[in-house]
PDB file of C-alpha atoms in Angstrom:
ATOM      1  CA  MET A   1     -15.504  -6.722 -13.858  1.00  0.00           C
ATOM      2  CA  ILE A   2     -14.419  -6.514 -10.258  1.00  0.00           C
ATOM      3  CA  THR A   3     -17.539  -6.585  -8.145  1.00  0.00           C
ATOM      4  CA  ARG A   4     -17.864  -4.394  -4.683  1.00  0.00           C
ATOM      5  CA  ARG A   5     -20.147  -1.881  -3.175  1.00  0.00           C
ATOM      6  CA  ILE A   6     -19.518   1.861  -3.539  1.00  0.00           C
ATOM      7  CA  GLY A   7     -20.481   2.828  -0.054  1.00  0.00           C
ATOM      8  CA  ALA A   8     -19.644   6.521  -1.109  1.00  0.00           C
ATOM      9  CA  ALA A   9     -22.272   7.876   1.273  1.00  0.00           C
ATOM     10  CA  ALA A  10     -20.698   6.165   4.292  1.00  0.00           C
ATOM     11  CA  PHE A  11     -17.319   7.345   3.138  1.00  0.00           C
ATOM     12  CA  THR A  12     -18.368  10.826   3.244  1.00  0.00           C
ATOM     13  CA  LEU A  13     -20.295  10.741   6.501  1.00  0.00           C
ATOM     14  CA  VAL A  14     -17.234   9.270   8.188  1.00  0.00           C
ATOM     15  CA  LEU A  15     -15.048  12.037   6.703  1.00  0.00           C
ATOM     16  CA  ALA A  16     -17.372  14.763   7.977  1.00  0.00           C
ATOM     17  CA  ALA A  17     -17.112  13.124  11.431  1.00  0.00           C
ATOM     18  CA  GLY A  18     -13.408  13.077  11.105  1.00  0.00           C
ATOM     19  CA  LEU A  19     -13.209  16.682  10.027  1.00  0.00           C
ATOM     20  CA  ALA A  20     -15.361  17.813  13.119  1.00  0.00           C
ATOM     21  CA  ALA A  21     -13.214  15.882  15.416  1.00  0.00           C
ATOM     22  CA  CYS A  22      -9.884  17.536  14.013  1.00  0.00           C
ATOM     23  CA  GLY A  23     -11.037  21.045  14.796  1.00  0.00           C
ATOM     24  CA  SER A  24      -9.063  23.976  13.691  1.00  0.00           C
ATOM     25  CA  ASP A  25      -5.508  22.888  14.519  1.00  0.00           C
ATOM     26  CA  ASP A  26      -3.459  23.040  11.390  1.00  0.00           C
ATOM     27  CA  GLY A  27      -0.642  20.941  12.800  1.00  0.00           C
ATOM     28  CA  GLY A  28       2.010  22.908  11.015  1.00  0.00           C
ATOM     29  CA  GLY A  29       0.312  22.458   7.576  1.00  0.00           C
ATOM     30  CA  ASP A  30       2.342  25.300   6.074  1.00  0.00           C
ATOM     31  CA  ASP A  31       5.276  22.920   6.002  1.00  0.00           C
ATOM     32  CA  GLY A  32       3.580  20.263   4.009  1.00  0.00           C
ATOM     33  CA  ALA A  33       2.411  19.982   0.409  1.00  0.00           C
ATOM     34  CA  GLY A  34      -1.206  20.891   1.281  1.00  0.00           C
ATOM     35  CA  GLY A  35      -3.120  22.629   4.141  1.00  0.00           C
ATOM     36  CA  GLY A  36      -2.259  26.019   2.826  1.00  0.00           C
ATOM     37  CA  ALA A  37       1.172  25.510   1.394  1.00  0.00           C
ATOM     38  CA  GLY A  38       1.985  27.246  -1.903  1.00  0.00           C
ATOM     39  CA  GLY A  39       3.773  25.952  -4.910  1.00  0.00           C
ATOM     40  CA  GLU A  40       2.771  23.637  -7.714  1.00  0.00           C
ATOM     41  CA  SER A  41       5.185  20.794  -6.915  1.00  0.00           C
ATOM     42  CA  ILE A  42       4.747  17.887  -4.458  1.00  0.00           C
ATOM     43  CA  LYS A  43       7.164  15.017  -3.608  1.00  0.00           C
ATOM     44  CA  VAL A  44       5.361  11.698  -3.338  1.00  0.00           C
ATOM     45  CA  GLY A  45       6.955   8.513  -1.985  1.00  0.00           C
ATOM     46  CA  ILE A  46       5.871   5.350  -3.873  1.00  0.00           C
ATOM     47  CA  LYS A  47       7.327   1.809  -4.323  1.00  0.00           C
ATOM     48  CA  PHE A  48       9.238   1.464  -7.537  1.00  0.00           C
ATOM     49  CA  ASP A  49       9.122  -2.354  -7.907  1.00  0.00           C
ATOM     50  CA  GLN A  50       5.745  -3.377  -7.100  1.00  0.00           C
ATOM     51  CA  PRO A  51       3.657  -4.219 -10.363  1.00  0.00           C
ATOM     52  CA  GLY A  52      -0.079  -3.189 -10.226  1.00  0.00           C
ATOM     53  CA  LEU A  53       0.660  -0.760  -7.175  1.00  0.00           C
ATOM     54  CA  GLY A  54       3.913   1.298  -7.641  1.00  0.00           C
ATOM     55  CA  LEU A  55       6.161   0.395 -10.619  1.00  0.00           C
ATOM     56  CA  LYS A  56       8.816   2.448 -12.276  1.00  0.00           C
ATOM     57  CA  GLU A  57       9.783   1.656 -15.779  1.00  0.00           C
ATOM     58  CA  GLY A  58      12.087   4.082 -17.403  1.00  0.00           C
ATOM     59  CA  ASN A  59      10.566   7.431 -16.681  1.00  0.00           C
ATOM     60  CA  THR A  60       7.064   6.046 -16.535  1.00  0.00           C
ATOM     61  CA  TYR A  61       5.280   5.300 -13.223  1.00  0.00           C
ATOM     62  CA  THR A  62       2.210   2.873 -13.146  1.00  0.00           C
ATOM     63  CA  GLY A  63       0.065   1.260 -10.455  1.00  0.00           C
ATOM     64  CA  PHE A  64      -2.886   1.754  -8.058  1.00  0.00           C
ATOM     65  CA  ASP A  65      -0.952   3.797  -5.612  1.00  0.00           C
ATOM     66  CA  VAL A  66       0.379   5.992  -8.369  1.00  0.00           C
ATOM     67  CA  ASP A  67      -3.039   6.506  -9.676  1.00  0.00           C
ATOM     68  CA  VAL A  68      -4.414   7.575  -6.257  1.00  0.00           C
ATOM     69  CA  ALA A  69      -1.409   9.777  -5.643  1.00  0.00           C
ATOM     70  CA  ASN A  70      -1.754  11.406  -8.959  1.00  0.00           C
ATOM     71  CA  TYR A  71      -5.602  12.268  -8.313  1.00  0.00           C
ATOM     72  CA  VAL A  72      -4.897  13.552  -4.790  1.00  0.00           C
ATOM     73  CA  ALA A  73      -2.180  15.849  -5.991  1.00  0.00           C
ATOM     74  CA  LYS A  74      -4.375  17.294  -8.612  1.00  0.00           C
ATOM     75  CA  GLU A  75      -7.155  17.859  -6.170  1.00  0.00           C
ATOM     76  CA  LEU A  76      -4.393  19.536  -4.024  1.00  0.00           C
ATOM     77  CA  GLY A  77      -3.644  21.867  -6.796  1.00  0.00           C
ATOM     78  CA  LYS A  78      -0.340  20.307  -7.468  1.00  0.00           C
ATOM     79  CA  THR A  79       0.729  20.057 -11.185  1.00  0.00           C
ATOM     80  CA  ASP A  80       4.168  18.839 -10.821  1.00  0.00           C
ATOM     81  CA  VAL A  81       4.330  15.428  -9.061  1.00  0.00           C
ATOM     82  CA  GLN A  82       7.742  14.201  -8.318  1.00  0.00           C
ATOM     83  CA  PHE A  83       7.835  10.448  -7.364  1.00  0.00           C
ATOM     84  CA  VAL A  84      10.661   9.512  -4.850  1.00  0.00           C
ATOM     85  CA  GLN A  85      11.487   5.805  -4.122  1.00  0.00           C
ATOM     86  CA  ALA A  86      10.114   4.823  -0.628  1.00  0.00           C
ATOM     87  CA  PRO A  87      11.511   1.394   0.634  1.00  0.00           C
ATOM     88  CA  SER A  88       9.485   0.083   3.624  1.00  0.00           C
ATOM     89  CA  LYS A  89      12.128   0.623   6.167  1.00  0.00           C
ATOM     90  CA  GLN A  90      12.849   4.177   5.068  1.00  0.00           C
ATOM     91  CA  ARG A  91       9.282   5.538   4.957  1.00  0.00           C
ATOM     92  CA  GLU A  92       9.137   7.314   8.306  1.00  0.00           C
ATOM     93  CA  ASP A  93      12.346   8.848   7.683  1.00  0.00           C
ATOM     94  CA  LEU A  94      11.443  10.292   4.372  1.00  0.00           C
ATOM     95  CA  ILE A  95       8.621  12.005   5.835  1.00  0.00           C
ATOM     96  CA  ALA A  96      10.434  13.167   9.057  1.00  0.00           C
ATOM     97  CA  THR A  97      13.357  14.695   7.097  1.00  0.00           C
ATOM     98  CA  GLY A  98      11.037  16.378   4.392  1.00  0.00           C
ATOM     99  CA  GLN A  99      12.239  14.292   1.501  1.00  0.00           C
ATOM    100  CA  VAL A 100       8.658  13.672   0.634  1.00  0.00           C
ATOM    101  CA  ASP A 101       5.295  15.304   1.435  1.00  0.00           C
ATOM    102  CA  LEU A 102       3.195  12.222   0.957  1.00  0.00           C
ATOM    103  CA  ILE A 103       3.614   8.545   0.807  1.00  0.00           C
ATOM    104  CA  PHE A 104       1.431   6.281  -1.123  1.00  0.00           C
ATOM    105  CA  ALA A 105       3.378   2.955  -0.751  1.00  0.00           C
ATOM    106  CA  THR A 106       1.094   0.028   0.413  1.00  0.00           C
ATOM    107  CA  TYR A 107       1.747   1.909   3.741  1.00  0.00           C
ATOM    108  CA  SER A 108      -0.279  -0.069   6.478  1.00  0.00           C
ATOM    109  CA  ILE A 109      -1.688   2.093   9.184  1.00  0.00           C
ATOM    110  CA  THR A 110      -0.446   0.814  12.646  1.00  0.00           C
ATOM    111  CA  ASP A 111      -0.431   2.237  16.123  1.00  0.00           C
ATOM    112  CA  GLU A 112       3.369   1.978  16.011  1.00  0.00           C
ATOM    113  CA  ARG A 113       3.867   3.995  12.954  1.00  0.00           C
ATOM    114  CA  LYS A 114       1.239   6.728  14.132  1.00  0.00           C
ATOM    115  CA  GLN A 115       3.851   7.483  16.795  1.00  0.00           C
ATOM    116  CA  LYS A 116       6.221   8.944  14.173  1.00  0.00           C
ATOM    117  CA  VAL A 117       3.918   9.906  11.212  1.00  0.00           C
ATOM    118  CA  SER A 118       0.235  10.863  10.580  1.00  0.00           C
ATOM    119  CA  PHE A 119      -2.060   9.073   8.130  1.00  0.00           C
ATOM    120  CA  ALA A 120      -4.889  10.262   5.893  1.00  0.00           C
ATOM    121  CA  GLY A 121      -7.227   7.609   4.543  1.00  0.00           C
ATOM    122  CA  PRO A 122      -7.359   4.590   4.418  1.00  0.00           C
ATOM    123  CA  TYR A 123      -7.819   4.422   0.709  1.00  0.00           C
ATOM    124  CA  PHE A 124      -7.588   0.608   0.382  1.00  0.00           C
ATOM    125  CA  ILE A 125      -7.686  -2.620   2.525  1.00  0.00           C
ATOM    126  CA  ALA A 126      -5.699  -5.653   1.525  1.00  0.00           C
ATOM    127  CA  GLY A 127      -4.816  -8.868   3.258  1.00  0.00           C
ATOM    128  CA  GLN A 128      -1.560 -10.503   3.854  1.00  0.00           C
ATOM    129  CA  ASP A 129      -1.180 -13.762   1.987  1.00  0.00           C
ATOM    130  CA  LEU A 130       1.649 -16.024   0.478  1.00  0.00           C
ATOM    131  CA  LEU A 131       3.378 -16.192  -2.944  1.00  0.00           C
ATOM    132  CA  VAL A 132       4.688 -19.720  -3.706  1.00  0.00           C
ATOM    133  CA  ALA A 133       5.552 -22.084  -6.537  1.00  0.00           C
ATOM    134  CA  THR A 134       2.638 -23.508  -8.507  1.00  0.00           C
ATOM    135  CA  ASP A 135       3.534 -26.798  -7.346  1.00  0.00           C
ATOM    136  CA  SER A 136       3.985 -26.039  -3.712  1.00  0.00           C
ATOM    137  CA  THR A 137       2.056 -27.640  -0.944  1.00  0.00           C
ATOM    138  CA  ILE A 138       1.953 -24.751   1.150  1.00  0.00           C
ATOM    139  CA  LYS A 139      -1.666 -23.622   1.789  1.00  0.00           C
ATOM    140  CA  GLY A 140      -1.211 -21.189   4.588  1.00  0.00           C
ATOM    141  CA  PRO A 141       0.820 -19.984   7.670  1.00  0.00           C
ATOM    142  CA  LYS A 142       0.376 -23.353   9.263  1.00  0.00           C
ATOM    143  CA  ASP A 143       2.348 -25.030   6.666  1.00  0.00           C
ATOM    144  CA  LEU A 144       5.434 -22.615   7.037  1.00  0.00           C
ATOM    145  CA  ASP A 145       7.130 -24.226  10.141  1.00  0.00           C
ATOM    146  CA  GLY A 146      10.729 -25.036   9.175  1.00  0.00           C
ATOM    147  CA  LYS A 147      10.205 -23.332   5.655  1.00  0.00           C
ATOM    148  CA  LYS A 148      12.210 -20.534   4.340  1.00  0.00           C
ATOM    149  CA  LEU A 149      10.016 -17.495   4.073  1.00  0.00           C
ATOM    150  CA  CYS A 150      10.918 -14.266   2.579  1.00  0.00           C
ATOM    151  CA  SER A 151       9.702 -10.783   3.258  1.00  0.00           C
ATOM    152  CA  VAL A 152      10.891  -7.206   3.339  1.00  0.00           C
ATOM    153  CA  THR A 153      12.809  -5.357   6.216  1.00  0.00           C
ATOM    154  CA  GLY A 154      10.540  -2.794   7.953  1.00  0.00           C
ATOM    155  CA  SER A 155       7.169  -4.257   6.672  1.00  0.00           C
ATOM    156  CA  THR A 156       4.341  -5.392   8.981  1.00  0.00           C
ATOM    157  CA  SER A 157       4.252  -8.708   7.148  1.00  0.00           C
ATOM    158  CA  ALA A 158       7.467  -9.864   8.549  1.00  0.00           C
ATOM    159  CA  ASP A 159       6.273  -8.971  12.158  1.00  0.00           C
ATOM    160  CA  ASN A 160       2.983 -10.828  11.609  1.00  0.00           C
ATOM    161  CA  VAL A 161       4.633 -14.029  10.496  1.00  0.00           C
ATOM    162  CA  LYS A 162       7.206 -14.117  13.481  1.00  0.00           C
ATOM    163  CA  LYS A 163       4.238 -14.065  15.687  1.00  0.00           C
ATOM    164  CA  GLU A 164       2.035 -16.475  13.676  1.00  0.00           C
ATOM    165  CA  VAL A 165       4.825 -19.093  13.012  1.00  0.00           C
ATOM    166  CA  PRO A 166       7.826 -18.909  15.440  1.00  0.00           C
ATOM    167  CA  GLY A 167       9.328 -21.914  13.631  1.00  0.00           C
ATOM    168  CA  VAL A 168       9.655 -20.298  10.380  1.00  0.00           C
ATOM    169  CA  ASN A 169      13.008 -19.353   8.734  1.00  0.00           C
ATOM    170  CA  LEU A 170      12.349 -15.823   7.925  1.00  0.00           C
ATOM    171  CA  GLN A 171      14.673 -14.010   5.697  1.00  0.00           C
ATOM    172  CA  GLU A 172      14.252 -10.420   5.148  1.00  0.00           C
ATOM    173  CA  PHE A 173      15.431  -8.665   1.838  1.00  0.00           C
ATOM    174  CA  ASP A 174      15.277  -4.913   0.933  1.00  0.00           C
ATOM    175  CA  THR A 175      12.841  -5.339  -1.953  1.00  0.00           C
ATOM    176  CA  TYR A 176       9.984  -7.851  -2.819  1.00  0.00           C
ATOM    177  CA  SER A 177      11.288  -8.308  -6.231  1.00  0.00           C
ATOM    178  CA  LYS A 178      14.411  -9.932  -4.833  1.00  0.00           C
ATOM    179  CA  CYS A 179      12.097 -12.212  -2.745  1.00  0.00           C
ATOM    180  CA  ALA A 180       9.857 -13.067  -5.702  1.00  0.00           C
ATOM    181  CA  GLU A 181      12.961 -14.093  -7.843  1.00  0.00           C
ATOM    182  CA  ALA A 182      14.310 -16.206  -5.111  1.00  0.00           C
ATOM    183  CA  VAL A 183      10.909 -18.048  -4.629  1.00  0.00           C
ATOM    184  CA  SER A 184      10.860 -18.598  -8.371  1.00  0.00           C
ATOM    185  CA  LYS A 185      14.210 -20.136  -8.544  1.00  0.00           C
ATOM    186  CA  GLY A 186      13.528 -22.552  -5.578  1.00  0.00           C
ATOM    187  CA  GLN A 187      15.757 -20.756  -3.228  1.00  0.00           C
ATOM    188  CA  LEU A 188      13.086 -19.922  -0.793  1.00  0.00           C
ATOM    189  CA  ASP A 189       9.654 -21.509  -0.235  1.00  0.00           C
ATOM    190  CA  ALA A 190       7.371 -18.581  -0.011  1.00  0.00           C
ATOM    191  CA  LEU A 191       7.044 -14.744  -0.020  1.00  0.00           C
ATOM    192  CA  THR A 192       4.661 -13.059   2.252  1.00  0.00           C
ATOM    193  CA  THR A 193       3.100  -9.604   1.997  1.00  0.00           C
ATOM    194  CA  ASP A 194      -0.166  -8.077   0.941  1.00  0.00           C
ATOM    195  CA  ASP A 195      -2.204 -10.119  -1.449  1.00  0.00           C
ATOM    196  CA  THR A 196      -2.421  -6.907  -3.762  1.00  0.00           C
ATOM    197  CA  ILE A 197       1.493  -6.957  -4.217  1.00  0.00           C
ATOM    198  CA  LEU A 198       1.556 -10.635  -4.579  1.00  0.00           C
ATOM    199  CA  ALA A 199      -0.995 -10.684  -7.379  1.00  0.00           C
ATOM    200  CA  GLY A 200       1.016  -8.107  -9.261  1.00  0.00           C
ATOM    201  CA  TYR A 201       4.077 -10.395  -9.251  1.00  0.00           C
ATOM    202  CA  ALA A 202       2.170 -13.479 -10.159  1.00  0.00           C
ATOM    203  CA  ALA A 203       0.767 -11.822 -13.269  1.00  0.00           C
ATOM    204  CA  GLN A 204       4.095 -10.572 -14.423  1.00  0.00           C
ATOM    205  CA  ASP A 205       5.242 -12.555 -17.776  1.00  0.00           C
ATOM    206  CA  GLN A 206       8.260 -14.085 -16.254  1.00  0.00           C
ATOM    207  CA  TYR A 207       6.289 -15.615 -13.430  1.00  0.00           C
ATOM    208  CA  LYS A 208       3.124 -16.649 -15.203  1.00  0.00           C
ATOM    209  CA  GLY A 209       2.813 -20.424 -14.594  1.00  0.00           C
ATOM    210  CA  THR A 210       5.548 -20.359 -12.176  1.00  0.00           C
ATOM    211  CA  LEU A 211       4.200 -18.668  -9.054  1.00  0.00           C
ATOM    212  CA  LYS A 212       0.817 -18.506  -7.522  1.00  0.00           C
ATOM    213  CA  VAL A 213      -1.027 -16.708  -4.710  1.00  0.00           C
ATOM    214  CA  VAL A 214      -2.197 -19.154  -1.981  1.00  0.00           C
ATOM    215  CA  GLY A 215      -5.622 -17.204  -1.553  1.00  0.00           C
ATOM    216  CA  ALA A 216      -5.855 -17.612   2.153  1.00  0.00           C
ATOM    217  CA  PRO A 217      -5.303 -13.913   3.696  1.00  0.00           C
ATOM    218  CA  PHE A 218      -4.557 -13.863   7.352  1.00  0.00           C
ATOM    219  CA  SER A 219      -4.629 -10.213   8.235  1.00  0.00           C
ATOM    220  CA  GLU A 220      -5.965  -6.852   7.282  1.00  0.00           C
ATOM    221  CA  GLU A 221      -3.782  -4.248   5.860  1.00  0.00           C
ATOM    222  CA  ARG A 222      -5.260  -0.685   5.853  1.00  0.00           C
ATOM    223  CA  TYR A 223      -3.362   1.501   3.243  1.00  0.00           C
ATOM    224  CA  GLY A 224      -2.955   4.952   4.487  1.00  0.00           C
ATOM    225  CA  VAL A 225      -1.380   8.145   2.936  1.00  0.00           C
ATOM    226  CA  GLY A 226       1.674   8.856   5.111  1.00  0.00           C
ATOM    227  CA  LEU A 227       2.524  12.510   6.128  1.00  0.00           C
ATOM    228  CA  LYS A 228       4.222  14.755   8.498  1.00  0.00           C
ATOM    229  CA  LYS A 229       3.140  13.969  12.244  1.00  0.00           C
ATOM    230  CA  GLY A 230       0.322  16.405  13.207  1.00  0.00           C
ATOM    231  CA  ASP A 231      -0.360  18.013   9.936  1.00  0.00           C
ATOM    232  CA  THR A 232      -4.160  17.714  10.300  1.00  0.00           C
ATOM    233  CA  ALA A 233      -4.718  20.378   7.461  1.00  0.00           C
ATOM    234  CA  LEU A 234      -2.911  18.274   5.030  1.00  0.00           C
ATOM    235  CA  CYS A 235      -4.708  15.190   6.195  1.00  0.00           C
ATOM    236  CA  GLU A 236      -8.089  16.795   5.715  1.00  0.00           C
ATOM    237  CA  ASP A 237      -7.319  17.979   2.262  1.00  0.00           C
ATOM    238  CA  VAL A 238      -6.065  14.427   1.276  1.00  0.00           C
ATOM    239  CA  ASN A 239      -9.325  12.892   2.773  1.00  0.00           C
ATOM    240  CA  LYS A 240     -11.377  15.319   0.782  1.00  0.00           C
ATOM    241  CA  ALA A 241      -9.635  14.172  -2.443  1.00  0.00           C
ATOM    242  CA  LEU A 242     -10.152  10.519  -1.593  1.00  0.00           C
ATOM    243  CA  THR A 243     -13.751  11.022  -0.909  1.00  0.00           C
ATOM    244  CA  LYS A 244     -14.235  12.739  -4.303  1.00  0.00           C
ATOM    245  CA  MET A 245     -12.150   9.835  -5.977  1.00  0.00           C
ATOM    246  CA  VAL A 246     -14.697   7.493  -4.728  1.00  0.00           C
ATOM    247  CA  GLU A 247     -17.780   9.502  -5.513  1.00  0.00           C
ATOM    248  CA  ASP A 248     -16.887  10.531  -9.147  1.00  0.00           C
ATOM    249  CA  GLY A 249     -15.805   6.865 -10.072  1.00  0.00           C
ATOM    250  CA  ALA A 250     -12.129   7.449 -10.550  1.00  0.00           C
ATOM    251  CA  TRP A 251     -11.332   5.044  -7.674  1.00  0.00           C
ATOM    252  CA  ASP A 252     -13.373   2.197  -9.319  1.00  0.00           C
ATOM    253  CA  LYS A 253     -11.404   2.782 -12.586  1.00  0.00           C
ATOM    254  CA  ALA A 254      -8.133   2.741 -10.893  1.00  0.00           C
ATOM    255  CA  VAL A 255      -8.983  -0.597  -9.210  1.00  0.00           C
ATOM    256  CA  GLU A 256     -10.129  -2.107 -12.406  1.00  0.00           C
ATOM    257  CA  ALA A 257      -7.228  -0.850 -14.473  1.00  0.00           C
ATOM    258  CA  ASN A 258      -4.458  -2.043 -11.952  1.00  0.00           C
ATOM    259  CA  PHE A 259      -5.866  -5.206 -10.334  1.00  0.00           C
ATOM    260  CA  GLY A 260      -8.172  -6.465 -13.109  1.00  0.00           C
ATOM    261  CA  PRO A 261      -5.562  -7.802 -15.501  1.00  0.00           C
ATOM    262  CA  ALA A 262      -4.121  -9.936 -12.521  1.00  0.00           C
ATOM    263  CA  GLY A 263      -7.369 -11.441 -11.771  1.00  0.00           C
ATOM    264  CA  PHE A 264      -7.378 -10.235  -8.289  1.00  0.00           C
ATOM    265  CA  LYS A 265     -10.740  -9.927  -6.641  1.00  0.00           C
ATOM    266  CA  VAL A 266     -11.298  -6.909  -4.362  1.00  0.00           C
ATOM    267  CA  ASP A 267     -13.193  -7.573  -1.136  1.00  0.00           C
ATOM    268  CA  ALA A 268     -16.589  -5.603  -1.720  1.00  0.00           C
ATOM    269  CA  LYS A 269     -17.118  -5.742   2.157  1.00  0.00           C
ATOM    270  CA  THR A 270     -14.134  -3.591   3.050  1.00  0.00           C
ATOM    271  CA  ASN A 271     -13.516  -1.611  -0.068  1.00  0.00           C
ATOM    272  CA  PRO A 272     -13.677   1.151  -0.479  1.00  0.00           C
ATOM    273  CA  PRO A 273     -12.875   1.619   3.273  1.00  0.00           C
ATOM    274  CA  LYS A 274     -14.224   4.213   5.756  1.00  0.00           C
ATOM    275  CA  LEU A 275     -11.859   7.149   6.354  1.00  0.00           C
ATOM    276  CA  ASP A 276     -10.303   7.575   9.630  1.00  0.00           C
ATOM    277  CA  ALA A 277     -10.498  10.876  11.561  1.00  0.00           C
ATOM    278  CA  CYS A 278      -7.487  13.157  11.119  1.00  0.00           C
ATOM    279  CA  SER A 279      -5.575  13.746  14.201  1.00  0.00           C
TER     280      SER A 279
END
């Protein structure tokens, strides 16, 4: 079993403080999927190519982000969840143009992104790491100087590495699956993104015994639920659902079901995380 502390009481107390800070401003919630909006359908942005988090196979969607999204949607009273592919570089545009109501796509909360969208959560905290060949000598960012490193355009991972290792030969693809394939073929030296994502790839049948996660995280990635800028009503509704998911044990079950098979150990000191105040 994955070990961690629940911390549900703290989670709820922070939510209460956040709701008080939000006041009565609905932030245009009538335009969103929650916050008083009618209808039974909701459009949710997820990744389609991240095993263990957001993966589409035929008409089936699986992963931790998918499980959290389905739980939240149910609590919002939505019976028809329509999943939309949300590549990293398109997430802000998908929200701004109304193509999605919410985004659950390993969407790290950053000050820069909060200029364009609002966030509920966070609902998970991961750490940036490296995926390399099993016989690789790379043990961390300090070993990347002059190496060919892959990340995805529009991700915080690429920006972090540029700052950490100016001498790295960074190549940005549109999906992590393409990066993983290139590393497995020896065309690139490493892939960097969140450890949760990397663990999913390392656990896939085609990469077992070929790829490994270094296991030396060098950042903190706070996964938030992206939504329309200023929609505090929807943010509050999502946070209520996230709190309930922790309290009733569904969050634990989702963690175990999706990360357990990959042997990924969730950091009990940071998960489940405290919720931010809606604003």
